[in-house]
Tab-separated table of C-alpha atoms in Angstrom:
chain	number	residue	atom	x	y	z
A	3	MET	CA	54.738	169.061	45.699
A	4	SER	CA	55.664	168.552	49.080
A	5	GLU	CA	59.038	168.669	51.379
A	6	ARG	CA	58.929	167.489	54.191
A	7	GLU	CA	61.826	168.053	57.432
A	8	LEU	CA	62.972	164.177	58.705
A	9	PRO	CA	63.436	163.493	63.024
A	10	ASP	CA	67.616	163.702	60.725
A	11	GLY	CA	66.904	167.560	59.774
A	12	THR	CA	67.433	166.840	56.133
A	13	THR	CA	64.693	167.277	53.703
A	14	GLU	CA	62.885	164.628	51.431
A	15	ARG	CA	60.751	165.263	48.212
A	16	LEU	CA	57.711	162.880	47.626
A	17	ASP	CA	56.469	164.261	44.469
A	18	ARG	CA	52.633	163.387	44.066
A	19	ASP	CA	51.968	163.873	40.475
A	20	ALA	CA	55.675	161.776	39.405
A	21	PRO	CA	54.643	158.487	37.302
A	22	ALA	CA	55.672	155.863	40.530
A	23	PRO	CA	53.080	155.593	42.684
A	24	LEU	CA	53.717	157.318	46.570
A	25	HIS	CA	54.552	153.928	47.924
A	26	ALA	CA	57.436	153.549	46.172
A	27	GLN	CA	59.174	156.954	46.225
A	28	VAL	CA	59.050	156.223	49.979
A	29	SER	CA	60.819	153.250	49.453
A	30	GLU	CA	62.891	154.692	47.667
A	31	GLN	CA	63.772	156.783	49.977
A	32	ILE	CA	64.387	155.217	52.888
A	33	ARG	CA	66.168	152.548	51.013
A	34	THR	CA	68.816	155.400	49.795
A	35	ARG	CA	68.873	156.201	54.119
A	36	ILE	CA	70.110	152.407	54.461
A	37	VAL	CA	72.530	151.597	51.778
A	38	SER	CA	74.260	154.996	52.452
A	39	GLY	CA	74.802	153.751	56.544
A	40	ASP	CA	72.417	156.249	57.409
A	41	TRP	CA	70.272	154.106	58.624
A	42	PRO	CA	73.459	151.589	59.731
A	43	PRO	CA	72.447	147.934	61.022
A	44	HIS	CA	70.713	147.034	63.642
A	45	TYR	CA	68.912	150.937	63.944
A	46	ARG	CA	65.005	150.259	65.087
A	47	LEU	CA	62.617	153.289	62.869
A	48	ARG	CA	60.044	155.602	63.876
A	49	SER	CA	56.998	154.063	64.823
A	50	GLU	CA	54.189	153.909	62.381
A	51	PRO	CA	52.522	157.082	63.114
A	52	GLU	CA	55.240	158.718	63.268
A	53	LEU	CA	57.139	158.202	60.347
A	54	ALA	CA	54.225	158.505	58.591
A	55	ALA	CA	53.639	161.777	60.128
A	56	ASP	CA	56.901	162.170	59.667
A	57	LEU	CA	57.034	161.858	56.105
A	58	GLY	CA	53.396	163.336	55.219
A	59	ILE	CA	51.741	159.765	53.960
A	60	SER	CA	49.144	157.634	54.851
A	61	ARG	CA	50.279	155.214	57.788
A	62	GLY	CA	49.113	152.530	54.705
A	63	THR	CA	51.738	153.885	51.631
A	64	LEU	CA	54.513	153.749	54.141
A	65	ARG	CA	53.421	150.055	54.732
A	66	ARG	CA	53.300	149.564	51.119
A	67	ALA	CA	56.501	151.311	51.215
A	68	LEU	CA	57.651	149.265	54.365
A	69	ALA	CA	56.736	146.025	52.674
A	70	THR	CA	59.296	146.071	49.271
A	71	LEU	CA	62.472	146.443	51.911
A	72	ILE	CA	61.072	143.819	53.722
A	73	ARG	CA	60.347	141.727	50.798
A	74	ASP	CA	64.278	142.495	49.637
A	75	GLY	CA	65.399	141.252	53.350
A	76	LEU	CA	66.820	145.703	54.340
A	77	LEU	CA	64.844	145.633	57.123
A	78	VAL	CA	63.116	142.861	59.396
A	79	GLN	CA	59.652	143.384	61.696
A	80	VAL	CA	59.343	142.264	64.775
A	81	ARG	CA	55.275	141.406	66.636
A	82	GLY	CA	55.146	144.284	69.245
A	83	ARG	CA	59.072	145.411	69.363
A	84	GLY	CA	59.540	147.509	65.853
A	85	THR	CA	60.889	147.548	62.668
A	86	PHE	CA	64.966	147.131	62.646
A	87	VAL	CA	67.371	147.751	59.776
A	88	THR	CA	69.069	144.082	58.977
A	89	SER	CA	72.897	143.697	59.475
A	90	THR	CA	72.169	141.017	56.267
A	91	ALA	CA	70.141	139.882	54.630
A	92	ILE	CA	68.454	137.523	56.353
A	93	GLU	CA	68.448	137.045	60.160
A	94	PRO	CA	66.833	134.070	61.305
A	95	SER	CA	66.476	133.794	64.924
A	96	ILE	CA	67.465	130.338	65.421
A	97	ALA	CA	68.819	130.740	68.290
A	98	GLN	CA	66.139	132.449	70.465
A	99	LYS	CA	63.615	129.035	68.690
A	100	LEU	CA	63.521	126.304	68.198
A	101	ASN	CA	62.952	126.510	64.390
A	102	THR	CA	64.771	125.540	61.390
A	103	LEU	CA	66.286	127.394	58.355
A	104	SER	CA	63.661	126.944	56.279
A	105	GLU	CA	60.873	127.967	58.760
A	106	ASP	CA	62.692	131.432	59.376
A	107	PHE	CA	62.762	130.841	55.371
A	108	ALA	CA	60.158	130.534	54.738
A	109	ARG	CA	58.529	133.312	57.593
A	110	GLN	CA	60.857	135.470	56.328
A	111	GLY	CA	59.778	135.698	52.903
A	112	VAL	CA	63.426	134.859	51.905
A	113	SER	CA	63.684	131.984	48.880
A	114	TYR	CA	66.054	128.927	49.374
A	115	THR	CA	67.577	125.816	47.593
A	116	THR	CA	68.217	123.118	49.500
A	117	GLU	CA	70.702	120.536	47.274
A	118	VAL	CA	70.617	116.764	49.394
A	119	LEU	CA	74.279	115.182	49.253
A	120	SER	CA	74.037	112.952	51.181
A	121	GLN	CA	71.120	111.045	52.272
A	122	ARG	CA	72.432	106.923	52.882
A	123	VAL	CA	71.441	105.225	56.376
A	124	ILE	CA	75.146	104.083	58.473
A	125	ALA	CA	76.074	102.691	61.863
A	126	ALA	CA	76.410	104.750	64.517
A	127	PRO	CA	79.348	106.399	65.270
A	128	PRO	CA	80.338	105.644	69.062
A	129	PRO	CA	79.822	109.204	69.802
A	130	LEU	CA	77.227	109.591	68.629
A	131	ALA	CA	75.357	106.588	69.249
A	132	THR	CA	75.988	107.806	72.993
A	133	LEU	CA	73.587	111.497	71.743
A	134	LEU	CA	71.507	109.384	70.188
A	135	ASP	CA	71.003	107.102	73.124
A	136	LEU	CA	71.654	104.188	70.680
A	137	ASP	CA	73.196	101.010	70.885
A	138	PRO	CA	76.919	101.547	68.957
A	139	GLY	CA	76.182	100.763	65.214
A	140	GLN	CA	73.007	100.947	65.492
A	141	SER	CA	71.414	102.459	62.220
A	142	VAL	CA	71.021	106.195	61.675
A	143	LEU	CA	70.217	108.102	58.510
A	144	HIS	CA	73.068	110.852	58.178
A	145	LEU	CA	72.062	113.863	55.182
A	146	GLU	CA	74.422	116.458	54.296
A	147	ARG	CA	72.427	119.240	52.504
A	148	LEU	CA	73.547	122.639	51.345
A	149	ARG	CA	71.243	125.845	51.207
A	150	SER	CA	71.477	128.478	49.016
A	151	THR	CA	69.362	131.813	48.378
A	152	THR	CA	69.821	134.252	45.871
A	153	THR	CA	73.238	135.654	47.822
A	154	GLY	CA	74.769	132.143	47.346
A	155	PRO	CA	74.972	129.024	49.534
A	156	VAL	CA	74.785	130.371	52.800
A	157	ALA	CA	74.556	127.015	54.943
A	158	TRP	CA	75.812	123.811	54.995
A	159	LEU	CA	74.287	121.355	56.998
A	160	VAL	CA	74.814	117.366	58.611
A	161	ASN	CA	71.943	115.898	60.774
A	162	TYR	CA	71.338	112.710	62.183
A	163	VAL	CA	68.231	110.474	61.911
A	164	ARG	CA	66.969	108.079	64.210
A	165	THR	CA	65.841	105.878	61.848
A	166	ASP	CA	64.386	103.685	63.502
A	167	LEU	CA	61.476	106.734	64.782
A	168	ALA	CA	61.505	107.317	61.821
A	169	PRO	CA	61.241	104.866	59.140
A	170	GLY	CA	61.577	105.507	55.766
A	171	LEU	CA	63.660	108.402	55.811
A	172	ASP	CA	65.413	107.904	53.633
A	173	ARG	CA	63.932	107.570	50.617
A	174	ALA	CA	62.106	110.892	51.900
A	175	ASP	CA	61.886	113.839	49.366
A	176	LEU	CA	65.147	116.094	51.793
A	177	ALA	CA	65.291	118.577	49.118
A	178	ASP	CA	62.213	120.060	49.103
A	179	ARG	CA	60.638	118.664	53.070
A	180	SER	CA	62.480	120.511	55.504
A	181	LEU	CA	63.407	117.591	58.455
A	182	PHE	CA	61.187	118.554	61.232
A	183	GLY	CA	58.680	118.702	58.326
A	184	LEU	CA	57.926	115.271	58.057
A	185	LEU	CA	59.053	114.146	61.196
A	186	GLU	CA	56.500	115.298	62.681
A	187	ASN	CA	53.896	115.809	60.190
A	188	ASP	CA	55.307	112.190	58.553
A	189	HIS	CA	55.792	110.606	61.870
A	190	GLY	CA	53.973	111.368	63.697
A	191	LEU	CA	57.190	112.425	66.733
A	192	LYS	CA	56.877	115.621	68.341
A	193	ILE	CA	60.011	117.825	68.815
A	194	THR	CA	59.765	119.914	72.128
A	195	THR	CA	62.965	120.493	72.852
A	196	GLY	CA	65.737	121.078	71.650
A	197	ARG	CA	69.431	122.486	72.687
A	198	ARG	CA	72.365	124.593	70.311
A	199	THR	CA	75.401	125.438	70.974
A	200	PHE	CA	77.060	128.097	68.888
A	201	SER	CA	81.208	128.822	68.199
A	202	ALA	CA	83.141	130.072	64.954
A	203	THR	CA	85.070	128.123	63.105
A	204	ALA	CA	87.633	128.366	60.203
A	205	ALA	CA	86.203	126.101	57.718
A	206	THR	CA	87.469	123.801	55.768
A	207	GLY	CA	87.921	120.531	53.305
A	208	ARG	CA	83.549	119.986	51.563
A	209	VAL	CA	83.150	122.424	53.637
A	210	ALA	CA	84.484	125.477	52.146
A	211	ASP	CA	83.753	124.072	48.635
A	212	ALA	CA	79.783	123.920	49.649
A	213	LEU	CA	80.292	127.466	50.694
A	214	GLY	CA	82.567	129.086	47.846
A	215	VAL	CA	85.254	130.150	50.917
A	216	PRO	CA	88.441	129.734	51.487
A	217	GLU	CA	89.741	127.384	53.670
A	218	GLY	CA	90.287	129.650	57.043
A	219	PHE	CA	87.160	131.549	57.093
A	220	PRO	CA	85.441	132.262	59.734
A	221	LEU	CA	82.092	130.144	59.657
A	222	LEU	CA	79.784	130.393	62.633
A	223	TYR	CA	79.077	126.523	63.807
A	224	LEU	CA	76.176	125.323	65.195
A	225	GLU	CA	76.047	121.380	66.981
A	226	GLN	CA	71.881	121.233	68.019
A	227	ILE	CA	70.737	118.293	69.815
A	228	THR	CA	66.867	117.356	69.136
A	229	TYR	CA	63.981	115.775	71.589
A	230	LEU	CA	60.687	114.770	71.650
A	231	TYR	CA	58.033	115.593	74.516
A	232	ASP	CA	59.451	111.784	76.356
A	233	GLY	CA	62.989	112.844	76.189
A	234	ARG	CA	63.628	110.578	73.515
A	235	ALA	CA	67.048	112.516	71.576
A	236	ILE	CA	65.785	111.662	67.868
A	237	GLU	CA	68.630	114.037	66.289
A	238	TYR	CA	71.890	115.249	66.456
A	239	SER	CA	73.403	118.297	63.974
A	240	ASP	CA	76.265	120.636	62.953
A	241	VAL	CA	75.522	123.458	60.803
A	242	TRP	CA	78.287	125.709	59.456
A	243	ILE	CA	76.987	129.243	58.213
A	244	HIS	CA	78.248	131.775	56.007
A	245	SER	CA	77.795	134.507	58.454
A	246	GLU	CA	78.265	137.401	55.726
A	247	ARG	CA	75.407	136.206	54.013
A	248	MET	CA	72.978	135.280	57.444
A	249	ARG	CA	73.869	136.105	60.325
A	250	VAL	CA	71.625	134.782	63.571
A	251	THR	CA	69.231	137.384	65.848
A	252	SER	CA	68.012	136.459	68.918
A	253	LEU	CA	65.110	139.324	70.518
A	254	LEU	CA	65.488	138.964	74.485
A	255	SER	CA	63.752	140.506	77.782
A	256	ARG	CA	65.686	141.536	80.898
A	257	ARG	CA	62.782	139.621	83.056
B	7	MET	CA	82.823	96.784	97.470
B	8	SER	CA	80.149	96.755	95.295
B	9	GLU	CA	80.078	96.348	91.124
B	10	ARG	CA	77.565	97.815	89.233
B	11	GLU	CA	77.347	97.799	85.507
B	12	LEU	CA	76.442	100.587	83.920
B	13	PRO	CA	73.378	101.421	81.019
B	14	ASP	CA	76.821	100.997	78.531
B	15	GLY	CA	77.134	97.426	79.775
B	16	THR	CA	81.070	97.959	81.011
B	17	THR	CA	81.194	97.635	85.559
B	18	GLU	CA	82.471	100.876	87.823
B	19	ARG	CA	83.544	99.447	90.644
B	20	LEU	CA	82.634	101.592	94.048
B	21	ASP	CA	84.598	100.818	97.725
B	22	ARG	CA	82.566	101.560	100.679
B	23	ASP	CA	86.041	101.353	102.702
B	24	ALA	CA	88.680	103.189	100.657
B	25	PRO	CA	89.808	107.010	102.470
B	26	ALA	CA	88.482	108.733	99.262
B	27	PRO	CA	84.552	109.347	100.036
B	28	LEU	CA	82.462	107.806	97.773
B	29	HIS	CA	80.720	111.062	95.809
B	30	ALA	CA	84.670	111.476	95.320
B	31	GLN	CA	84.737	107.750	93.642
B	32	VAL	CA	81.551	108.617	91.892
B	33	SER	CA	82.258	111.938	90.675
B	34	GLU	CA	85.668	110.306	89.307
B	35	GLN	CA	84.446	107.782	88.344
B	36	ILE	CA	81.664	110.144	85.117
B	37	ARG	CA	85.663	112.476	85.680
B	38	THR	CA	86.705	109.385	83.280
B	39	ARG	CA	83.564	108.675	81.513
B	40	ILE	CA	83.735	112.552	80.028
B	41	VAL	CA	87.215	113.146	79.705
B	42	SER	CA	87.246	109.954	77.888
B	43	GLY	CA	84.845	110.770	75.728
B	44	ASP	CA	82.030	108.356	76.285
B	45	TRP	CA	80.142	110.375	77.510
B	46	PRO	CA	80.675	113.236	74.727
B	47	PRO	CA	79.630	116.882	74.635
B	48	HIS	CA	75.992	117.702	75.188
B	49	TYR	CA	75.141	113.983	75.980
B	50	ARG	CA	72.513	114.226	78.420
B	51	LEU	CA	72.950	112.433	81.864
B	52	ARG	CA	70.267	109.751	82.878
B	53	SER	CA	67.859	110.887	85.604
B	54	GLU	CA	69.011	111.337	89.290
B	55	PRO	CA	66.710	108.465	90.205
B	56	GLU	CA	67.571	105.699	87.178
B	57	LEU	CA	71.381	106.938	88.187
B	58	ALA	CA	71.855	106.316	91.725
B	59	ALA	CA	69.964	103.083	90.917
B	60	ASP	CA	72.289	102.405	88.233
B	61	LEU	CA	75.347	103.113	90.612
B	62	GLY	CA	74.003	101.467	93.578
B	63	ILE	CA	74.411	105.247	95.316
B	64	SER	CA	71.854	107.307	97.414
B	65	ARG	CA	71.025	110.611	95.498
B	66	GLY	CA	72.408	112.368	98.396
B	67	THR	CA	76.118	110.746	97.348
B	68	LEU	CA	75.270	111.102	93.251
B	69	ARG	CA	73.910	115.283	93.689
B	70	ARG	CA	77.708	115.827	95.878
B	71	ALA	CA	79.381	113.793	92.607
B	72	LEU	CA	77.376	115.574	90.005
B	73	ALA	CA	78.198	119.030	92.266
B	74	THR	CA	81.948	118.322	91.999
B	75	LEU	CA	82.073	117.949	88.159
B	76	ILE	CA	79.452	121.294	88.026
B	77	ARG	CA	81.549	123.362	89.817
B	78	ASP	CA	84.265	121.853	87.446
B	79	GLY	CA	83.107	123.075	84.392
B	80	LEU	CA	82.461	118.881	83.404
B	81	LEU	CA	78.730	119.438	83.615
B	82	VAL	CA	75.978	121.630	82.978
B	83	GLN	CA	72.715	121.404	84.705
B	84	VAL	CA	69.417	123.092	83.259
B	85	ARG	CA	66.276	122.872	85.522
B	86	GLY	CA	63.663	120.540	84.177
B	87	ARG	CA	65.934	119.455	81.720
B	88	GLY	CA	68.715	117.999	82.930
B	89	THR	CA	72.202	117.293	83.455
B	90	PHE	CA	75.060	117.748	80.521
B	91	VAL	CA	77.721	117.741	79.588
B	92	THR	CA	79.416	120.653	78.591
B	93	SER	CA	80.664	121.387	75.755
B	94	THR	CA	83.378	123.462	76.791
B	95	ALA	CA	84.293	125.239	80.085
B	96	ILE	CA	81.754	127.412	80.301
B	97	GLU	CA	77.753	128.166	78.234
B	98	PRO	CA	76.563	130.805	78.369
B	99	SER	CA	73.193	131.468	77.538
B	100	ILE	CA	73.163	134.360	76.284
B	101	ALA	CA	71.617	133.335	73.355
B	102	GLN	CA	68.449	133.024	74.655
B	103	LYS	CA	68.136	134.756	77.962
B	104	LEU	CA	69.068	138.540	78.367
B	105	ASN	CA	71.524	138.149	80.279
B	106	THR	CA	75.079	139.872	81.024
B	107	LEU	CA	78.360	137.607	80.978
B	108	SER	CA	79.200	138.163	84.273
B	109	GLU	CA	76.154	137.342	85.731
B	110	ASP	CA	76.291	133.476	83.447
B	111	PHE	CA	79.695	133.197	84.681
B	112	ALA	CA	78.270	134.073	87.996
B	113	ARG	CA	74.914	131.237	88.235
B	114	GLN	CA	77.507	129.618	87.406
B	115	GLY	CA	80.192	129.477	89.135
B	116	VAL	CA	82.816	130.407	87.158
B	117	SER	CA	85.535	132.949	87.974
B	118	TYR	CA	86.479	136.200	85.880
B	119	THR	CA	88.059	138.716	86.099
B	120	THR	CA	87.400	142.155	84.340
B	121	GLU	CA	90.584	144.244	82.756
B	122	VAL	CA	89.223	147.565	82.228
B	123	LEU	CA	91.024	148.686	79.399
B	124	SER	CA	89.405	152.110	78.471
B	125	GLN	CA	86.321	154.063	80.083
B	126	ARG	CA	85.534	157.138	78.734
B	127	VAL	CA	83.736	160.019	77.397
B	128	ILE	CA	83.842	160.449	74.050
B	129	ALA	CA	81.260	161.895	70.333
B	130	ALA	CA	79.645	159.130	69.092
B	131	PRO	CA	80.581	159.011	65.714
B	132	PRO	CA	77.357	159.160	63.465
B	133	PRO	CA	76.347	155.604	62.549
B	134	LEU	CA	76.084	154.827	66.679
B	135	ALA	CA	75.362	157.803	67.283
B	136	THR	CA	71.188	156.804	64.945
B	137	LEU	CA	71.734	153.498	66.685
B	138	LEU	CA	71.207	154.735	70.286
B	139	ASP	CA	68.938	157.684	69.376
B	140	LEU	CA	71.570	160.527	69.772
B	141	ASP	CA	72.207	163.946	67.454
B	142	PRO	CA	75.697	163.156	65.842
B	143	GLY	CA	78.597	164.198	68.665
B	144	GLN	CA	76.849	164.149	71.434
B	145	SER	CA	78.409	162.148	74.361
B	146	VAL	CA	78.687	158.341	75.383
B	147	LEU	CA	80.539	156.461	77.642
B	148	HIS	CA	83.350	154.267	75.403
B	149	LEU	CA	83.890	151.106	77.345
B	150	GLU	CA	87.248	147.823	76.606
B	151	ARG	CA	87.634	145.418	78.392
B	152	LEU	CA	88.510	142.097	78.438
B	153	ARG	CA	87.422	139.440	80.027
B	154	SER	CA	89.710	136.539	80.997
B	155	THR	CA	88.283	133.039	83.483
B	156	THR	CA	91.007	130.543	84.435
B	157	THR	CA	91.325	128.894	81.293
B	158	GLY	CA	92.772	132.958	80.113
B	159	PRO	CA	90.512	135.977	77.828
B	160	VAL	CA	87.275	135.089	76.325
B	161	ALA	CA	85.716	138.259	75.501
B	162	TRP	CA	86.644	141.835	74.461
B	163	LEU	CA	83.211	143.887	74.701
B	164	VAL	CA	83.570	147.027	73.820
B	165	ASN	CA	80.738	149.029	74.835
B	166	TYR	CA	79.210	152.757	74.173
B	167	VAL	CA	76.369	154.387	77.138
B	168	ARG	CA	74.347	156.858	76.672
B	169	THR	CA	75.733	159.404	79.654
B	170	ASP	CA	72.844	161.370	79.484
B	171	LEU	CA	70.899	158.280	81.388
B	172	ALA	CA	73.891	157.464	83.288
B	173	PRO	CA	76.316	160.644	84.591
B	174	GLY	CA	78.702	159.626	86.114
B	175	LEU	CA	79.798	155.867	84.628
B	176	ASP	CA	82.676	157.229	83.137
B	177	ARG	CA	84.099	156.928	87.070
B	178	ALA	CA	82.718	154.039	87.870
B	179	ASP	CA	84.145	150.088	88.534
B	180	LEU	CA	83.123	148.936	86.148
B	181	ALA	CA	86.346	145.910	87.285
B	182	ASP	CA	84.475	145.040	89.546
B	183	ARG	CA	80.463	145.168	88.882
B	184	SER	CA	78.583	144.716	85.203
B	185	LEU	CA	77.543	147.557	83.389
B	186	PHE	CA	73.761	146.016	83.948
B	187	GLY	CA	74.070	146.237	87.007
B	188	LEU	CA	75.116	149.433	87.400
B	189	LEU	CA	72.632	151.323	84.892
B	190	GLU	CA	70.156	148.712	87.427
B	191	ASN	CA	71.138	149.683	90.678
B	192	ASP	CA	73.031	153.095	90.747
B	193	HIS	CA	70.667	154.214	87.445
B	194	GLY	CA	67.732	152.988	88.875
B	195	LEU	CA	67.076	152.196	84.343
B	196	LYS	CA	65.017	149.691	83.917
B	197	ILE	CA	66.692	147.572	81.402
B	198	THR	CA	63.710	145.430	79.225
B	199	THR	CA	64.754	143.453	75.734
B	200	GLY	CA	67.547	143.788	73.658
B	201	ARG	CA	68.865	142.587	70.598
B	202	ARG	CA	71.554	139.911	69.700
B	203	THR	CA	72.780	139.371	66.628
B	204	PHE	CA	76.085	136.469	66.161
B	205	SER	CA	78.023	135.535	63.884
B	206	ALA	CA	81.914	134.506	62.818
B	207	THR	CA	84.581	136.724	62.190
B	208	ALA	CA	88.105	136.838	62.239
B	209	ALA	CA	90.478	138.132	64.888
B	210	THR	CA	92.599	140.875	63.892
B	211	GLY	CA	94.584	143.842	66.066
B	212	ARG	CA	94.127	144.401	69.279
B	213	VAL	CA	91.434	141.346	69.765
B	214	ALA	CA	93.764	138.678	68.495
B	215	ASP	CA	96.347	140.194	70.775
B	216	ALA	CA	93.872	141.168	73.355
B	217	LEU	CA	92.286	137.102	72.692
B	218	GLY	CA	95.587	136.150	72.431
B	219	VAL	CA	94.776	134.206	68.964
B	220	PRO	CA	97.015	134.976	66.040
B	221	GLU	CA	95.483	137.090	63.573
B	222	GLY	CA	92.451	134.956	61.018
B	223	PHE	CA	91.949	133.084	63.952
B	224	PRO	CA	88.557	132.677	63.610
B	225	LEU	CA	86.215	134.936	66.522
B	226	LEU	CA	82.465	134.714	67.862
B	227	TYR	CA	80.837	138.292	67.086
B	228	LEU	CA	78.087	139.357	68.810
B	229	GLU	CA	76.627	142.833	68.545
B	230	GLN	CA	74.053	144.350	70.879
B	231	ILE	CA	71.150	147.486	71.549
B	232	THR	CA	70.185	147.047	74.603
B	233	TYR	CA	66.840	149.102	74.857
B	234	LEU	CA	64.963	150.322	78.262
B	235	TYR	CA	61.307	149.625	78.993
B	236	ASP	CA	60.388	153.239	77.545
B	237	GLY	CA	61.638	152.093	74.130
B	238	ARG	CA	64.946	154.191	74.002
B	239	ALA	CA	68.306	152.754	73.051
B	240	ILE	CA	70.900	152.723	75.989
B	241	GLU	CA	73.658	150.894	74.606
B	242	TYR	CA	75.498	149.452	72.469
B	243	SER	CA	77.785	146.658	72.473
B	244	ASP	CA	80.431	144.651	70.306
B	245	VAL	CA	81.466	141.254	72.195
B	246	TRP	CA	84.438	139.385	70.149
B	247	ILE	CA	84.182	135.954	72.279
B	248	HIS	CA	86.668	133.124	72.025
B	249	SER	CA	84.246	129.972	71.488
B	250	GLU	CA	87.421	127.751	72.043
B	251	ARG	CA	87.181	128.239	75.474
B	252	MET	CA	83.168	129.857	75.834
B	253	ARG	CA	80.374	128.728	73.149
B	254	VAL	CA	76.851	130.095	73.385
B	255	THR	CA	74.198	127.931	74.317
B	256	SER	CA	70.636	128.036	73.429
B	257	LEU	CA	68.346	125.759	75.279
B	258	LEU	CA	64.787	126.172	72.895
B	259	SER	CA	61.324	124.768	73.338
B	260	ARG	CA	59.517	123.875	69.739
B	261	ARG	CA	56.189	125.895	70.949
């Protein structure tokens, strides 16, 4: 039985003879700190060597303990920046990189499901035709999807995609494949840049129903236009995000 | 009198003998397109050479016309990306760069005022002390500010700053100076990275009053921790944004 003082002065006990392996004891101690609020959301943990030394354990044991908490969504690790307590289970960096939600979920090991509610070719309404450099009335794929994690529905996604650039997309499997993945890998399109705008909006109608929130509930609202390497717009989207379940995070440099 | 067909097939008239200078006529035509919705929010204008050729004017005249609309907040120009129709008057890129709102406003030529509602040294409450690597009860500067543009209040900013690293900050002029500017220029601190999290929240109490919105109104909510070059946290902030007046925009690259 070893007794160590943690940086905040409290004492933690690790029992090397207990049936629970050491890494599991450590992850439980850290979990308690997070759940109790001792380590609040956004808190950056001390470096691995410091933390391992404080706890009197090897870095390997510490890493296993941290891996458990990362898998459970309580911590997030950012290369070169450190390990942070998450504010909610999921924190995609979609304001900082042109990733899709599904790519961010996959990288963070978040399991999710996608329900396709609409996938059909429609005549582009005028403002959308302008945004996508189409003639009014030209065909676009209209896609409505609901993305859920184990915590429940997190995002309602509506996309309008230029079918002239990606024929057959109306028959593609968009429940299991990512839209960007299909465009890039199956259609050979080179997506290079995107413009995303974030605001807050009140939930209404179908969006409120799908996300399981009352009318008026504040949602994070993302509008996006995506461009190909040659400057053509390929896709416009509206995304409504249940931000109690998913927050958008950016790690930024000053210079 | 020249008559030119624009890309969308409509005809525009420019009167070279009219008292209004040509660039003013062009900016008025473009303004009409934006206000009418012909060019919707997020629309990217054709390149300057193309647009100048379409309108039968010089690039210099076009640039003067665009400058008027950029100054008026109807267009935004992004180096290397093009000129876009804004979705609202202000679109800071604070999810993409570690800029402050005041820096973004200054770069976009947006006039704003800052009202300092509280600027005093307090004992850091426990979760905040942890975030800023302080002992509970150690002093921090508590700052509450309301930032407004000509459209009205746009953001309620609450900052907690480590006064041990920036002594005298409680007496600094934070109505006219930016917080980062003071920390960097007057206190010689090297701000290098920050972590910003965006979500949506319902307006309540003082924040609702200050922003002039009803209780429950959806606001964009930003939490931030800022770090110095040596990894020490210097500042934590909560910012509530009236996102009908100001949206957060990111221009992103895929690779």
